[in-house]
């Protein structure tokens, strides 16, 4: 796949990360009461699924490239993910949506 597809996919995953993080924390640790075991299991499964999705996107978009291109792609993907995550947090903080 192209470099831009990986950047776009990581940006999309970065946009939803704050929501995934908040949901996982609430499921694993509970809200206003201790979490039940099934809620903790669902929270851990959601976190593992999101992590696996990020890893799969990076593996699919970067496979078959030279080592230098892989490191450059990982850097650009991480930069896109971080910028999208920061944008979501900024939008949440200042209520732009």
Steps between C-alpha positions, in 0.01 A plus 500: 500500500606857462663720758198731504259217574701415812510862609124540447420175682718594797344847510154342511609268781651797683172689479315227690776422751379734780157338486650151505725596791214648703280197434773255594581685822133510600450132420817377671492720811130573530303821543360587843534133601751221447485341157363151461721230353311486168538877457873471563527222243315708240725798574813291458364349176422846362851623586658190344283535190594866454869423548475213254324723248776762520765230462317341205462833319870570539599149395276504191611843383873452567566140399728436207690827535867554570607545863556875463157545342339297779652723768400812309147363460474413869610852590246660265223267619579575865506872424161482326354292786631742764379808315152352454486400866606850607239650267225289656608600851509867393153473348367334817662758727367804318170351388539563130263217405 
